[in-house]
Coordinates of C-alpha atoms and ligand atoms in Angstrom, one line a residue:
X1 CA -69.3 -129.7 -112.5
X2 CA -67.8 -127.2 -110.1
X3 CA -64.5 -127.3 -111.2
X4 CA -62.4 -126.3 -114.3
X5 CA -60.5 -129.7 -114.5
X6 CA -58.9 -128.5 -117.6
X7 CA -57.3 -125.7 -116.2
X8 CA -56.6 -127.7 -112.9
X9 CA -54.3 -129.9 -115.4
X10 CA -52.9 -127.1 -117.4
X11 CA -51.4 -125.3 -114.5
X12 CA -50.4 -128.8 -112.8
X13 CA -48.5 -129.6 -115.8
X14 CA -46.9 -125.4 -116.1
X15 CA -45.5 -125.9 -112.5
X16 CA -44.5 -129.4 -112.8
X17 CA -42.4 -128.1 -116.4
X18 CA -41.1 -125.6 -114.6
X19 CA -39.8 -127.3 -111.7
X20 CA -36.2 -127.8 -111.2
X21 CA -35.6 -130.9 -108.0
X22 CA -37.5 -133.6 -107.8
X23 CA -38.6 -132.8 -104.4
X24 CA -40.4 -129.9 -106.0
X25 CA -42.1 -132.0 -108.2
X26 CA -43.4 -134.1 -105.1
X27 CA -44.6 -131.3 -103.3
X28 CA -46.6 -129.7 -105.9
X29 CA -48.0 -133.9 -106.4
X30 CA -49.3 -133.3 -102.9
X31 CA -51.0 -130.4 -104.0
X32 CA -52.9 -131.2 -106.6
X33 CA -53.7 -135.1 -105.6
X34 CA -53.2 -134.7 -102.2
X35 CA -55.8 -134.8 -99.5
X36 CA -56.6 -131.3 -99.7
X37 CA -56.8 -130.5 -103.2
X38 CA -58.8 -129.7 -105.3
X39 CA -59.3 -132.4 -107.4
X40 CA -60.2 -134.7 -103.5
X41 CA -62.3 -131.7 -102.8
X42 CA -64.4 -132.3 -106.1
X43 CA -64.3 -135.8 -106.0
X44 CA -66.3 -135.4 -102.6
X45 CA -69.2 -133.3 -104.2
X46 CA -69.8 -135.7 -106.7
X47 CA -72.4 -137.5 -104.8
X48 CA -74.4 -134.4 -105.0
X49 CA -75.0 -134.6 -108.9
X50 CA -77.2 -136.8 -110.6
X51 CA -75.9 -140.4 -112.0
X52 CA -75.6 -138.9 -115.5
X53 CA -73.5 -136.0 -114.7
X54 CA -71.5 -137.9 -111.7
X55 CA -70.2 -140.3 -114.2
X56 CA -69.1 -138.2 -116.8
X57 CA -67.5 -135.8 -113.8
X58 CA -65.9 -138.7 -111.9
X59 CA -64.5 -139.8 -115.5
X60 CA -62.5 -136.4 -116.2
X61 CA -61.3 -136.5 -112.7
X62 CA -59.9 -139.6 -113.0
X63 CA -58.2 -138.0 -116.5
X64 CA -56.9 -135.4 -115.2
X65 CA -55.0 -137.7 -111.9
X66 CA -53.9 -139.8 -113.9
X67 CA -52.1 -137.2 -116.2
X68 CA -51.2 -135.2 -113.5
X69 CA -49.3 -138.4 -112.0
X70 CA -47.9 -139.3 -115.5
X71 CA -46.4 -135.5 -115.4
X72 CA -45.1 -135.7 -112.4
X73 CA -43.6 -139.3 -113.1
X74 CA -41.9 -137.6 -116.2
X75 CA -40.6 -135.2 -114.4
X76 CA -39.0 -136.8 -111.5
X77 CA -37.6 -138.9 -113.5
X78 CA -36.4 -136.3 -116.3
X79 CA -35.0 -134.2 -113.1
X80 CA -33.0 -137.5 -111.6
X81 CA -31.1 -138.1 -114.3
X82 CA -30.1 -134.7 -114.3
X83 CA -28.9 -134.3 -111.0
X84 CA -27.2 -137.4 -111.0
X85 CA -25.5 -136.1 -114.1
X86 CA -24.7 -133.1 -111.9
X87 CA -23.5 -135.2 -109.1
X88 CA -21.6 -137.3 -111.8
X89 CA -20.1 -134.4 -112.6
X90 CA -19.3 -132.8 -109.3
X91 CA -17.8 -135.8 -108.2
X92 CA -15.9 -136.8 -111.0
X93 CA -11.7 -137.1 -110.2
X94 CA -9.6 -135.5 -112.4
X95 CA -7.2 -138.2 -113.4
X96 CA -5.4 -136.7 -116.1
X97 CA -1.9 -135.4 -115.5
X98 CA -0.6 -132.1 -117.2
X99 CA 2.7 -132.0 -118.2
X100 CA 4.8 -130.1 -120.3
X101 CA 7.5 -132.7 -121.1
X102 CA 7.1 -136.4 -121.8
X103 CA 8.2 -138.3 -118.9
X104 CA 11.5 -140.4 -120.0
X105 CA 13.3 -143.0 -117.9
X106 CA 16.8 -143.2 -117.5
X107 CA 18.9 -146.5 -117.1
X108 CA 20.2 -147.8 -114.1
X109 CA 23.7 -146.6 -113.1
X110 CA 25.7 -149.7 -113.6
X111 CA 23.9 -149.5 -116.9
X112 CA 25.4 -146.4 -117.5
X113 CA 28.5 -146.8 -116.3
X114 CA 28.4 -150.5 -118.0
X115 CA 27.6 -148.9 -121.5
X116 CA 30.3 -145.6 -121.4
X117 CA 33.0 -148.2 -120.5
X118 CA 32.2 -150.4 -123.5
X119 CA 31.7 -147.4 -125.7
X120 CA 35.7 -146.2 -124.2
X121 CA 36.8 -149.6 -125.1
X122 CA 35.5 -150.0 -128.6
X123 CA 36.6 -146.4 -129.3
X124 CA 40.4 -147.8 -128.1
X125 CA 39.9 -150.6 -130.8
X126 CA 38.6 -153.2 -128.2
X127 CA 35.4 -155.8 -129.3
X128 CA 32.9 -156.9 -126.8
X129 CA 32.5 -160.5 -125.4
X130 CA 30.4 -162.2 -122.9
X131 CA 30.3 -165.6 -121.3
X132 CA 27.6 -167.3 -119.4
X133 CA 26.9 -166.4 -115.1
X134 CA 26.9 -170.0 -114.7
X135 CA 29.8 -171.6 -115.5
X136 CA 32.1 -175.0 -115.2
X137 CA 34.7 -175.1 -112.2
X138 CA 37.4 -175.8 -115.1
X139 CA 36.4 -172.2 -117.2
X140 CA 36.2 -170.3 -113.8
X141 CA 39.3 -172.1 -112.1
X142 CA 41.3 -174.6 -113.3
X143 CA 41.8 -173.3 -117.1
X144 CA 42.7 -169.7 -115.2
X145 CA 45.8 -171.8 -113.5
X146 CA 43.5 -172.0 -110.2
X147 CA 43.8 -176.1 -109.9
X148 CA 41.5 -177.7 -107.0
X149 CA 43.6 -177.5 -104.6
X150 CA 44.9 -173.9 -105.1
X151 CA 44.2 -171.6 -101.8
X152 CA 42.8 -168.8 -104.1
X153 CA 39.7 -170.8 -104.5
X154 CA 38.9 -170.8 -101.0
X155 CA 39.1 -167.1 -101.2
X156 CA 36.7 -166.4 -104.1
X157 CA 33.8 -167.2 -101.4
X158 CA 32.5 -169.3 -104.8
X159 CA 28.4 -170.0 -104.5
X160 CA 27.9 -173.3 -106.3
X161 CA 24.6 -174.9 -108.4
X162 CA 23.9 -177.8 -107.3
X163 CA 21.7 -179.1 -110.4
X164 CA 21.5 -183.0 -109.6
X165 CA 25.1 -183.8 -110.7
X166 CA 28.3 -183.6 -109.3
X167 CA 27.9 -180.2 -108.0
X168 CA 31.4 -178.7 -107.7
X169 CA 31.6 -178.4 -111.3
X170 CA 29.1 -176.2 -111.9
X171 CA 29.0 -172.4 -109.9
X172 CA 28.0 -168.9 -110.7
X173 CA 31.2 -167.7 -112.2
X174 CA 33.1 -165.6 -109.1
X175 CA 34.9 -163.3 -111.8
X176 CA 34.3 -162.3 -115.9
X177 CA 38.0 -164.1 -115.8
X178 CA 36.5 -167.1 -117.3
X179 CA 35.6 -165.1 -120.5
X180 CA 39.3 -165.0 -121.2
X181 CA 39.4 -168.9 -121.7
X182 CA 36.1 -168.3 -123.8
X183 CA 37.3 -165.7 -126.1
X184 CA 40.7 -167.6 -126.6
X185 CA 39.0 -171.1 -127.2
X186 CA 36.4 -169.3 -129.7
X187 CA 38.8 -167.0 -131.8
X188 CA 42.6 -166.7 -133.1
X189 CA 44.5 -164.2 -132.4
X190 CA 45.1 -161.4 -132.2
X191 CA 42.5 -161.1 -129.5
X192 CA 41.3 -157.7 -128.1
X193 CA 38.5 -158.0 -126.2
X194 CA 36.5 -156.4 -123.2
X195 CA 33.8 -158.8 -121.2
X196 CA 30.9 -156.8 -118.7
X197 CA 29.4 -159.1 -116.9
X198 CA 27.6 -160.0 -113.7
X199 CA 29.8 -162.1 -110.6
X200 CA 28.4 -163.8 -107.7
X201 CA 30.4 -164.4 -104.5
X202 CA 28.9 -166.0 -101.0
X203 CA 29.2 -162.2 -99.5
X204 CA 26.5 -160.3 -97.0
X205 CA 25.4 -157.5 -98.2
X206 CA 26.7 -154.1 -96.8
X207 CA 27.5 -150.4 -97.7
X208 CA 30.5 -152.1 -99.8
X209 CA 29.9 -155.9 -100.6
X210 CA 27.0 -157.3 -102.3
X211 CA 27.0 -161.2 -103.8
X212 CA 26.0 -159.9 -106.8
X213 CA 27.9 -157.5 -108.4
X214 CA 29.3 -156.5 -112.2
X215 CA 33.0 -156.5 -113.6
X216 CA 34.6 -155.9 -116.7
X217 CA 37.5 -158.0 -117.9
X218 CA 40.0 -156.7 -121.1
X219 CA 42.1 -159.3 -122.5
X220 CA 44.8 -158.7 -125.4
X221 CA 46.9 -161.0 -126.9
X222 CA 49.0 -160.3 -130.2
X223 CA 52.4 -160.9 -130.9
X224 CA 55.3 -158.9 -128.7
X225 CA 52.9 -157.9 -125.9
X226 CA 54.7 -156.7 -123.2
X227 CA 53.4 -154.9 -120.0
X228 CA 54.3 -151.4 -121.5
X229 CA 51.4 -152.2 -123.8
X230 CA 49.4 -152.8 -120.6
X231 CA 50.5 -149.9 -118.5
X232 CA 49.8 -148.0 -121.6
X233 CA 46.6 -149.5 -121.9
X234 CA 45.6 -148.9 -118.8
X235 CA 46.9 -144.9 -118.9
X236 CA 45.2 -144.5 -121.8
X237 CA 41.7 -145.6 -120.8
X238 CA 42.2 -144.0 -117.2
X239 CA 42.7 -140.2 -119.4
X240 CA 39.7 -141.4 -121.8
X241 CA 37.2 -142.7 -119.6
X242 CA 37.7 -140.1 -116.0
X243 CA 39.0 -137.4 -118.0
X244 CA 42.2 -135.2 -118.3
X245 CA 43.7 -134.8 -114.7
X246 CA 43.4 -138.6 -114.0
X247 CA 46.0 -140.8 -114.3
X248 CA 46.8 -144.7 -113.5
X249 CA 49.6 -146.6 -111.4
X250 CA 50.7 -150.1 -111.4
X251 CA 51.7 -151.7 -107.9
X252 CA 52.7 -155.2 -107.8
X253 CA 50.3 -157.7 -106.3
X254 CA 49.7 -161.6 -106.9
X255 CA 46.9 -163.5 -109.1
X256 CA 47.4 -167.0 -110.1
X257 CA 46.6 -166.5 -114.2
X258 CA 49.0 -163.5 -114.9
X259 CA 52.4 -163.3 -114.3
X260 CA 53.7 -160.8 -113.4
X261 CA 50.6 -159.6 -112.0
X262 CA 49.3 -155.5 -110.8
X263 CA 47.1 -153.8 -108.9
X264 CA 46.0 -150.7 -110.8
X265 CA 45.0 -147.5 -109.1
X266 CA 44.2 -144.0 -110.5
X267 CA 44.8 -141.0 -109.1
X268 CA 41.8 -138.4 -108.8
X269 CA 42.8 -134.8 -109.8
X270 CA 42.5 -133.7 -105.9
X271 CA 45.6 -136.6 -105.6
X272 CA 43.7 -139.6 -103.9
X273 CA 44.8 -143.1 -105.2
X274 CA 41.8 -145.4 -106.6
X275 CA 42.7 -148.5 -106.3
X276 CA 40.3 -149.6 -109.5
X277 CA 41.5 -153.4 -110.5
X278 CA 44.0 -156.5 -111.0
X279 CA 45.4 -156.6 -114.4
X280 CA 49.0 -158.3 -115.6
X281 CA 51.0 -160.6 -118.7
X282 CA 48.4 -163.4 -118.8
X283 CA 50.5 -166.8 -117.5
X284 CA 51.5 -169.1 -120.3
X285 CA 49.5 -171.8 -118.0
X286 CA 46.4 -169.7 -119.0
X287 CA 47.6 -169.6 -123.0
X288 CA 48.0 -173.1 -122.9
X289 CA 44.5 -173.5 -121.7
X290 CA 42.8 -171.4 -124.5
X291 CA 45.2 -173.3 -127.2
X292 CA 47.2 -170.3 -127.6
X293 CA 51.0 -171.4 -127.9
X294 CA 52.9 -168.7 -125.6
X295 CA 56.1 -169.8 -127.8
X296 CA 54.4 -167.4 -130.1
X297 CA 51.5 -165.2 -128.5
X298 CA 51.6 -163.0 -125.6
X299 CA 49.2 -160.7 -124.2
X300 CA 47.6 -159.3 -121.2
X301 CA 44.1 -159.1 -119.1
X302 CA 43.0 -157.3 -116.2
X303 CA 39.5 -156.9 -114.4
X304 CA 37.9 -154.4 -112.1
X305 CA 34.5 -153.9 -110.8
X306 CA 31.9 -151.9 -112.5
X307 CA 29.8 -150.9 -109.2
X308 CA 32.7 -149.1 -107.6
X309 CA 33.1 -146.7 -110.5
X310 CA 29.4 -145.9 -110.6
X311 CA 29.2 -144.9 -106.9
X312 CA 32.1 -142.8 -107.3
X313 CA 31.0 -141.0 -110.2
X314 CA 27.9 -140.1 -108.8
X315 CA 29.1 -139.5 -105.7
X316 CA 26.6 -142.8 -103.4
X317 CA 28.2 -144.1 -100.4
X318 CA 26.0 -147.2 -100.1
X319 CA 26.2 -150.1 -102.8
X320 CA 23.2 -151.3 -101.6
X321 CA 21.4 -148.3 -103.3
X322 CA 22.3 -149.8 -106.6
X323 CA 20.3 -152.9 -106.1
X324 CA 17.4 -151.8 -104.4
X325 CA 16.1 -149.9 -107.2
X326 CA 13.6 -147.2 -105.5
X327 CA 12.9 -145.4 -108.6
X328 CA 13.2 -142.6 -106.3
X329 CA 16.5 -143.0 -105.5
X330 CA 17.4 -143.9 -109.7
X331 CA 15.4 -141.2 -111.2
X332 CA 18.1 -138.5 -109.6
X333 CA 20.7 -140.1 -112.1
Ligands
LIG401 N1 39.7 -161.7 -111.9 C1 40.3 -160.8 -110.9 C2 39.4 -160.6 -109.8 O1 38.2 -160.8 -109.9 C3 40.8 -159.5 -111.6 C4 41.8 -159.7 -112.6 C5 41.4 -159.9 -114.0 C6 43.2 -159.8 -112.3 C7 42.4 -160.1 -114.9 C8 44.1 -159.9 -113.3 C9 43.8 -160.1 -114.6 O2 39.8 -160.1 -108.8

């Protein structure tokens, strides 16, 4: 035989080793198996040897292809799942975050504010209550001296539930008011309680109203309550709560479950008036309901609106910012 097949398959295999793309590997296939090579070339000058020799020739050829091709198949395949490891790698996203501080949420506003006005209560001796959103017509109205016919119901804008019954006795309670009634029917005297809660009223939302919105009522009743103890109450909160430099005013105003009733405003330590809440001696009419006898208890309540404070404290124009919770907007507080 003319050719060293051993050597042919020794250095096919060397350069196929060293190789380093697949499309290397194919080209130097086409050389040594390819029409021109030398392995094709010595398959053609077989016919010229005797039967003996030509088998025995045309038997190591065939050897050394097929090794050559099971070399190359090695290879390829040894250099594919390389590169696509490299490619793997080159394309691979980063997706982990470097920071250099846990990320922490915050709660909401009215949370806050909600929480630091419970936490000024309880510190001024106060208890928390709470009373359900949905409530009876009688808790919300009629045991708060509000009978059907009253003219202040038209004016609390009242959205009722309508669940298959009589539906005017059921609503989504228009003020934390009703608490009072529950706290008085639920414990004796003396009573000192504050109630945060959510209120619903038939409003359209804008940079001041929204139908849902939170309040907080405080009701006291103990023996010799007058409204000293309230205006007191009220100053002393104002200083604890806003801070030194704010202070609280009562003006006279009208609701139908305290008599006599205020308005209560503080005043901001550039001089502007707040006007924060309703407060006032809770009506005997409004004891009687809660089965406290005014012969012998006295006390007082007031309510104001937990929203207001937190968009002044943080200094938002727009209520509607509170409710439409972009964290965007929340994570600045
Ligand atoms: N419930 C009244 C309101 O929603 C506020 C209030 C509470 C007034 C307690 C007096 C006493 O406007």
């Amino acid at each position: 035989m003319s050719i060293d097949s051993q050597s042919i398959l020794d250095s096919a295999v060397a350069e196929i080793t060293d190789a380093t793309s697949a499309e290397q590997v194919a080209e130097i296939s086409r050389s040594y198996l390819g029409k021109k090579s030398e392995l094709v070339e010595a398959r053609k000058g077989l016919g010229a040897l005797d039967p003996q020799e030509r088998a025995e020739a045309g038997k190591q050829l065939n050897e050394v292809k097929t090794q050559i091709e099971a070399a190359v198949a090695s290879r390829t395949a040894e250099l594919k799942d390389s590169e696509f490891a490299l490619q793997l790698e080159s394309e691979r996203m980063d997706l982990t975050e470097v920071i250099d501080r846990p990320i922490v949420g915050s709660a909401h506003i009215v949370t806050q504010a909600w929480q630091e006005l419970e936490d000024t209560f309880i510190g001024m001796g106060f208890t928390v209550a709470e009373g359900p959103e949905v409530e009876t017509d009688w808790h919300n109205f009629d045991a708060l001296n509000i009978p059907p016919s009253h003219p202040a119901r038209d004016g609390f804008d009242t959205i009722y539930v309508d669940h298959g019954g009589d539906e005017s006795t059921t609503l989504l309670r228009t003020h934390t008011s009703p608490v009072q009634i529950r706290s008085m029917l639920t414990s004796e005297p003396p009573i000192y309680i504050v109630a945060p809660g959510r209120v619903f009223r038939r409003d359209t939302a804008d940079a001041t109203h929204m139908p849902v919105f939170h309040q907080i009522e405080g009701l006291v009743i103990d023996k010799g309550i007058s409204m000293a103890d309230l205006a007191g109450t009220i100053e002393a909160f104002t200083t604890s709560y806003f801070g030194e430099g704010f202070s609280s005013r009562l003006r006279p105003n009208h609701f139908p479950f305290t008599e006599p009733s205020a308005e209560f405003d503080i005043q901001m330590p550039d001089g502007k008036w707040l006007e924060l809440g309703g407060c006032g001696m809770v009506h005997p009419n409004v004891l009687r309901a809660g089965g406290i006898d005014p012969e012998e208890w006295s006390g007082f309540a007031f309510g104001f609106g937990i929203d207001r404070l937190a968009l002044m404290k943080f200094g938002i124009t727009d209520l509607r910012e509170l409710f439409t919770n972009d964290v965007r907007f929340l994570k600045q507080f």
